CSV table of C-alpha atoms in Angstrom, one decimal:
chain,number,residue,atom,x,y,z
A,13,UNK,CA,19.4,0.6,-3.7
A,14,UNK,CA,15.6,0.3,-2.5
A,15,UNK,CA,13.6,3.2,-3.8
A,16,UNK,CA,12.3,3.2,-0.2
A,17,UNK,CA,13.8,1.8,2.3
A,18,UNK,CA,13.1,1.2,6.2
A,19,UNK,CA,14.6,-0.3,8.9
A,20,UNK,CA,12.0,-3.6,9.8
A,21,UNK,CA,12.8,-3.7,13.4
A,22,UNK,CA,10.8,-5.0,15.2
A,23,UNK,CA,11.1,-2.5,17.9
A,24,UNK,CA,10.2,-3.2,21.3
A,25,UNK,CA,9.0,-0.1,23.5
A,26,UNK,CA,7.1,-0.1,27.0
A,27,UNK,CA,3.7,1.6,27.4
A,28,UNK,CA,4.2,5.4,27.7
A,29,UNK,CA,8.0,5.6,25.4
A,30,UNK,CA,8.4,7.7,22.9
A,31,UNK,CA,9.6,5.9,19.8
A,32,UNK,CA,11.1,7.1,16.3
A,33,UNK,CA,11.3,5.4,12.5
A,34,UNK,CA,13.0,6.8,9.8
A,35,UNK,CA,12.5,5.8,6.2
A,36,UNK,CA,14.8,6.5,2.8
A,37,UNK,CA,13.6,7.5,-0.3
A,38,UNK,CA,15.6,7.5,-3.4
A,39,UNK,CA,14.1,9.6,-5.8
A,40,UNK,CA,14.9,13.2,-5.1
A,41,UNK,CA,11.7,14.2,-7.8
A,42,UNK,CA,9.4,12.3,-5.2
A,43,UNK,CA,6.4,14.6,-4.1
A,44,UNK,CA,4.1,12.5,-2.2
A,45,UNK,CA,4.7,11.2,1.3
A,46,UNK,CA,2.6,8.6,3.6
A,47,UNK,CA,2.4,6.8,6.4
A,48,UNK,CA,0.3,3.7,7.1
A,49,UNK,CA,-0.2,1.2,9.5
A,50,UNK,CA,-1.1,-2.2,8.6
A,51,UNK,CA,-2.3,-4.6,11.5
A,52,UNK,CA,-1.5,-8.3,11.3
A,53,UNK,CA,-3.5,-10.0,8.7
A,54,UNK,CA,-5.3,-6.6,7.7
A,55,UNK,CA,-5.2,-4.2,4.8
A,56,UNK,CA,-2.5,-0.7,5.1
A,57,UNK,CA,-4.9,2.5,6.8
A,58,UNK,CA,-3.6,6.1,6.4
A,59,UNK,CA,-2.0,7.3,9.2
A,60,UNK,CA,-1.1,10.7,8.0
A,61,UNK,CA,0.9,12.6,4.9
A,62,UNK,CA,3.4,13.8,5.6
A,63,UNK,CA,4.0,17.9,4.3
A,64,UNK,CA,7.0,19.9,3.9
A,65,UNK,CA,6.5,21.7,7.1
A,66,UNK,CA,5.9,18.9,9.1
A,67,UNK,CA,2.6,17.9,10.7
A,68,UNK,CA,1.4,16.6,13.8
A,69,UNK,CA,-1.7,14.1,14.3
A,70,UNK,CA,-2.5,14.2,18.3
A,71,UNK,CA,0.8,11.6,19.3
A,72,UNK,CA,2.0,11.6,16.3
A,73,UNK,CA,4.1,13.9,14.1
A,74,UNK,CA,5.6,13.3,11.1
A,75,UNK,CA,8.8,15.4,9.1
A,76,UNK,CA,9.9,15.3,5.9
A,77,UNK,CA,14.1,16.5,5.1
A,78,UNK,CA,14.2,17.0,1.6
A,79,UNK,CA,17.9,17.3,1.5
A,80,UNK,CA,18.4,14.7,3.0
A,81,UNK,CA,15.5,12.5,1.6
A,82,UNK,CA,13.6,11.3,4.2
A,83,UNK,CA,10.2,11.2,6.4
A,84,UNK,CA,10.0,9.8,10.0
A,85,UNK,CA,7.5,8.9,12.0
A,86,UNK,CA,7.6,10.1,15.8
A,87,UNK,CA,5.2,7.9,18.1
A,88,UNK,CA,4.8,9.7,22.0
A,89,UNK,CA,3.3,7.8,25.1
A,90,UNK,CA,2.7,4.4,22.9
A,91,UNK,CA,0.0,2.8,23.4
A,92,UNK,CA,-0.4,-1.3,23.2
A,93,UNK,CA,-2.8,-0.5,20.4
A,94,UNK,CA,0.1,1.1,18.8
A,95,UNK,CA,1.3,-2.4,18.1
A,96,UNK,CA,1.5,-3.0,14.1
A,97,UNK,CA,3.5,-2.3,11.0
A,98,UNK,CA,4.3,1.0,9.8
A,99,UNK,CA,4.4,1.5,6.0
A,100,UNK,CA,6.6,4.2,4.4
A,101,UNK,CA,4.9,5.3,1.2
A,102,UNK,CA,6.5,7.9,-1.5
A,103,UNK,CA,5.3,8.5,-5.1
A,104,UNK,CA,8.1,7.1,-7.7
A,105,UNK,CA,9.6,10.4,-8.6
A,106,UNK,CA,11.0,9.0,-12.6
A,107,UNK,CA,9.1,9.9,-15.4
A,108,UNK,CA,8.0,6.6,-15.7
A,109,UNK,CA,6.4,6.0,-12.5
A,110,UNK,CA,5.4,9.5,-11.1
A,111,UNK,CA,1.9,7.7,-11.2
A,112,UNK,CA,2.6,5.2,-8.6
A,113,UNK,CA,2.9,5.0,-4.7
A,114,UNK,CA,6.3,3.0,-3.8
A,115,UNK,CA,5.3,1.2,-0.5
A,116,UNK,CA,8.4,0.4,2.2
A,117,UNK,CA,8.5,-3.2,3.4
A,118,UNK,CA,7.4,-1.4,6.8
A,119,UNK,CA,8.8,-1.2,10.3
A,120,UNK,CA,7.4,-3.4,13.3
A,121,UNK,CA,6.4,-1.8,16.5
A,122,UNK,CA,5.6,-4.2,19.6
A,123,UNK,CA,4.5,-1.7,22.9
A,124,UNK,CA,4.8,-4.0,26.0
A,125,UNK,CA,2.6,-3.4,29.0
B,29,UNK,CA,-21.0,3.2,3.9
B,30,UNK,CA,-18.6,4.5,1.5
B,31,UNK,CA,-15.7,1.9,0.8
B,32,UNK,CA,-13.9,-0.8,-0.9
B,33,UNK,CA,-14.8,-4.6,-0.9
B,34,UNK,CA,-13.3,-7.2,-1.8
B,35,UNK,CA,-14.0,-10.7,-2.4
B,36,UNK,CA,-14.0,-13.7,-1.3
B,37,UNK,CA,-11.7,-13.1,1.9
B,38,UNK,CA,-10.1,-16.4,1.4
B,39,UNK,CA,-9.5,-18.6,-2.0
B,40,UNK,CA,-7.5,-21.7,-2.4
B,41,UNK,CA,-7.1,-22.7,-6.1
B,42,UNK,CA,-5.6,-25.4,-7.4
B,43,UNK,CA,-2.6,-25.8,-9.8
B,44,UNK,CA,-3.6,-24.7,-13.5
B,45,UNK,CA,-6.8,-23.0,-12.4
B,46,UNK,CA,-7.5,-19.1,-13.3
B,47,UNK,CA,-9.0,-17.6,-10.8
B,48,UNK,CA,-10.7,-14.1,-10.8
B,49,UNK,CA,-10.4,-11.9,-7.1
B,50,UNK,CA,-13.4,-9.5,-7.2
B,51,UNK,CA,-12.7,-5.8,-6.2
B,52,UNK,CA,-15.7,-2.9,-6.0
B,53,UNK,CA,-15.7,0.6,-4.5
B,54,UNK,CA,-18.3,3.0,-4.0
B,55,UNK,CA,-15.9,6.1,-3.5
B,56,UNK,CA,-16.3,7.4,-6.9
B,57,UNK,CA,-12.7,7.4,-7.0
B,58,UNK,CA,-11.4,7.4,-10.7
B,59,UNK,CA,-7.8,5.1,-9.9
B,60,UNK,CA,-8.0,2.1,-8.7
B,61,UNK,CA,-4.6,-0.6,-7.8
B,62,UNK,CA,-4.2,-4.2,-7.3
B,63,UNK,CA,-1.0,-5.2,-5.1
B,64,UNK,CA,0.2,-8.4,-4.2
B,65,UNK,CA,2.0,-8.5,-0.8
B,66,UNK,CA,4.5,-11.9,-0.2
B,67,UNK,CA,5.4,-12.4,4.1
B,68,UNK,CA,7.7,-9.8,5.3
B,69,UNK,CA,7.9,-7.7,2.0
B,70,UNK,CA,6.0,-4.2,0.5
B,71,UNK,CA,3.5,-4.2,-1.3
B,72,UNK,CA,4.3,-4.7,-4.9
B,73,UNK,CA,2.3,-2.9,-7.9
B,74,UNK,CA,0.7,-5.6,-10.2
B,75,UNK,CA,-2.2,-3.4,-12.5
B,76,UNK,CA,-3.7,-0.3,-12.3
B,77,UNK,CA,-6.3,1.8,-14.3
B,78,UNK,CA,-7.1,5.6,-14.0
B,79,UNK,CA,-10.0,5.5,-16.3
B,80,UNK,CA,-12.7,3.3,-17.4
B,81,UNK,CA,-11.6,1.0,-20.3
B,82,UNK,CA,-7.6,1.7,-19.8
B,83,UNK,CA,-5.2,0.2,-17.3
B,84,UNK,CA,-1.7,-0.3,-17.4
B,85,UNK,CA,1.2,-2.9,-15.9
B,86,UNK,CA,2.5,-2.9,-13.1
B,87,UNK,CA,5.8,-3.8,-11.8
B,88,UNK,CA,5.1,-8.0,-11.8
B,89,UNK,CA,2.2,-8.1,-14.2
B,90,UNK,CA,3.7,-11.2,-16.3
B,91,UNK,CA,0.8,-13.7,-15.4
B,92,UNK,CA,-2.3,-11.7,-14.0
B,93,UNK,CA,-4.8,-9.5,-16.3
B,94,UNK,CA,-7.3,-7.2,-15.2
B,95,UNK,CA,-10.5,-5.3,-16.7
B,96,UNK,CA,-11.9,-1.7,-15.7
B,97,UNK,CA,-15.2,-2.1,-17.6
B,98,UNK,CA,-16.9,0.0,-15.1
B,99,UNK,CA,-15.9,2.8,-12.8
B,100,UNK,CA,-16.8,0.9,-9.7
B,101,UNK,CA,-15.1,-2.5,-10.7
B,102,UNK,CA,-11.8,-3.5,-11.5
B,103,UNK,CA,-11.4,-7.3,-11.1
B,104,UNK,CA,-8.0,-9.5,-11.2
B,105,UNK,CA,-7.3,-12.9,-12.6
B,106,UNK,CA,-4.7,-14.7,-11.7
B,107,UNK,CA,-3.9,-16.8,-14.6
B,108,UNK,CA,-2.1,-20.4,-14.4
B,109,UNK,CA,1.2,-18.3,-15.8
B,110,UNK,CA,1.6,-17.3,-13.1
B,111,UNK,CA,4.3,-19.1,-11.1
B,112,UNK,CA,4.0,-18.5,-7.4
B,113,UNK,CA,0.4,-17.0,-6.9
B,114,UNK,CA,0.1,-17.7,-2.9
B,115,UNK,CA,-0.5,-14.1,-1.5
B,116,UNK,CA,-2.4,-11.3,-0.2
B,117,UNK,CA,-3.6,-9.5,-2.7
B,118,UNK,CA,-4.6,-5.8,-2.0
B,119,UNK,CA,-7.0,-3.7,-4.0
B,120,UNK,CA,-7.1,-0.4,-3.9
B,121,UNK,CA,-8.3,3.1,-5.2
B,122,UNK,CA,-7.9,6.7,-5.0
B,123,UNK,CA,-9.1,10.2,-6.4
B,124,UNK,CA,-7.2,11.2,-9.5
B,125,UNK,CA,-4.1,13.8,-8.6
B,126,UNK,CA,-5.5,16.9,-9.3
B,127,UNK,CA,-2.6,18.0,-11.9
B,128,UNK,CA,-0.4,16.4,-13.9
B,129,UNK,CA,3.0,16.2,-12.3
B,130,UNK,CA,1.5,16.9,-8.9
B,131,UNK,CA,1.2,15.3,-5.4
B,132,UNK,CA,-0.6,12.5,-5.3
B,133,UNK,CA,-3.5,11.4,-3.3
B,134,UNK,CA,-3.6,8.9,-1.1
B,135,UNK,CA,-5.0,5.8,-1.8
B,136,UNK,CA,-7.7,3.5,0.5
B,137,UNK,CA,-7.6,0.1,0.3
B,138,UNK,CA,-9.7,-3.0,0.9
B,139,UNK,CA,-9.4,-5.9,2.9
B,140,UNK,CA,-7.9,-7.8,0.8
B,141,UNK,CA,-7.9,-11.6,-0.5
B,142,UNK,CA,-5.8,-14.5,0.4
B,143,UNK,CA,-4.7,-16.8,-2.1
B,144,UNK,CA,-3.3,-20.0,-1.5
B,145,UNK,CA,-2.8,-22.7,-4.4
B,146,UNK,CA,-3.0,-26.0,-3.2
């Protein structure tokens, strides 16, 4: 099993939907959440952390379920400019590699007009 | 500007060639990452150093070695053992976590270098 693992789509959404990833972590030990969005061609940007309580970035909000060990990502009234790959990042949570981020091979999001 | 650069943008090598990807940052951050990222997959750890003058493998290190002779600098070769070198390849760096065992903080990458051996 993946130490992080999303679904890689793509998914296609209309201007204005409201869309939803999920992502799987294996490590139960893991501390560190992430989300970033990596356009075509470019470097990953932060999009937000993701806490325990949940947290909420103007349309976006992200959760994490510790029981059930995972983070999702909750995009409302998309934008075209939403358009890009979403990166699930969690710190390794052995002892071994508590040091390092362990990046998901992302999700696609497409937002037709 | 505070930030990370990278260069050159684009490198083609040939066969048997070492070839060194520049990476500098100006965040004073003390950690600092190379990745390699193949079409379609995550990004995959090759080196990375939390001080000056220590680093430490990644996950596919076999055929790449780095240096952290300075805070700001932390350049990657891509040796010619190194069997499939055409990527992207990501640096990146980060503050260090502010306790051992604890969260970590995010890290900020730049823009990355594409390799493509001819």
């Amino acid at each position: 099993r993946k130490e992080v693992e999303q679904d890689p789509g793509p998914f296609n959404v209309p201007e204005g939907a409201t869309v939803a990833f999920n992502c799987t972590y294996s490590n139960s030990a893991s501390q560190s959440f992430f989300w970033y969005r990596q356009d075509c061609r470019k470097e990953p940007k932060l999009l937000m952390s993701v806490y325990s309580s949940g947290n909420e970035d103007g349309r976006f909000t992200a959760q994490l379920n510790r029981a059930s060990q995972y983070i999702s990502l909750l995009i409302r009234d998309s934008k075209l400019s939403d358009s890009a790959t979403y990166l699930c990042v969690v710190n390794g949570g052995s002892p071994s590699n508590t040091g390092k981020l362990i990046f998901g091979q992302g999700t696609t999001l497409q937002v037709k007009p | 500007d505070g930030g990370i650069t990278q260069s050159p943008k684009y490198l083609f090598r040939k066969e048997g060639q070492n070839v060194t990807l520049s990476c500098e940052q100006n965040l004073n951050h003390d950690a600092m990452y190379w990745y390699r990222q193949d079409p379609g997959q995550g990004l995959r750890l090759i080196y990375y150093s939390q001080i000056v003058n220590d680093f430490q493998k990644g996950d596919i290190a076999e055929g790449y070695s780095v240096s952290r002779e300075k805070k700001e600098s932390f350049p990657l070769t891509v040796t010619s053992a190194q069997k499939n070198p055409t990527a992207f390849y990501l640096c990146a760096s980060s503050p260090l976590r502010p306790m051992s065992g604890g969260p970590l903080n995010e890290q900020f990458f730049g823009p990355g270098t594409r390799l493509t051996v001819l």
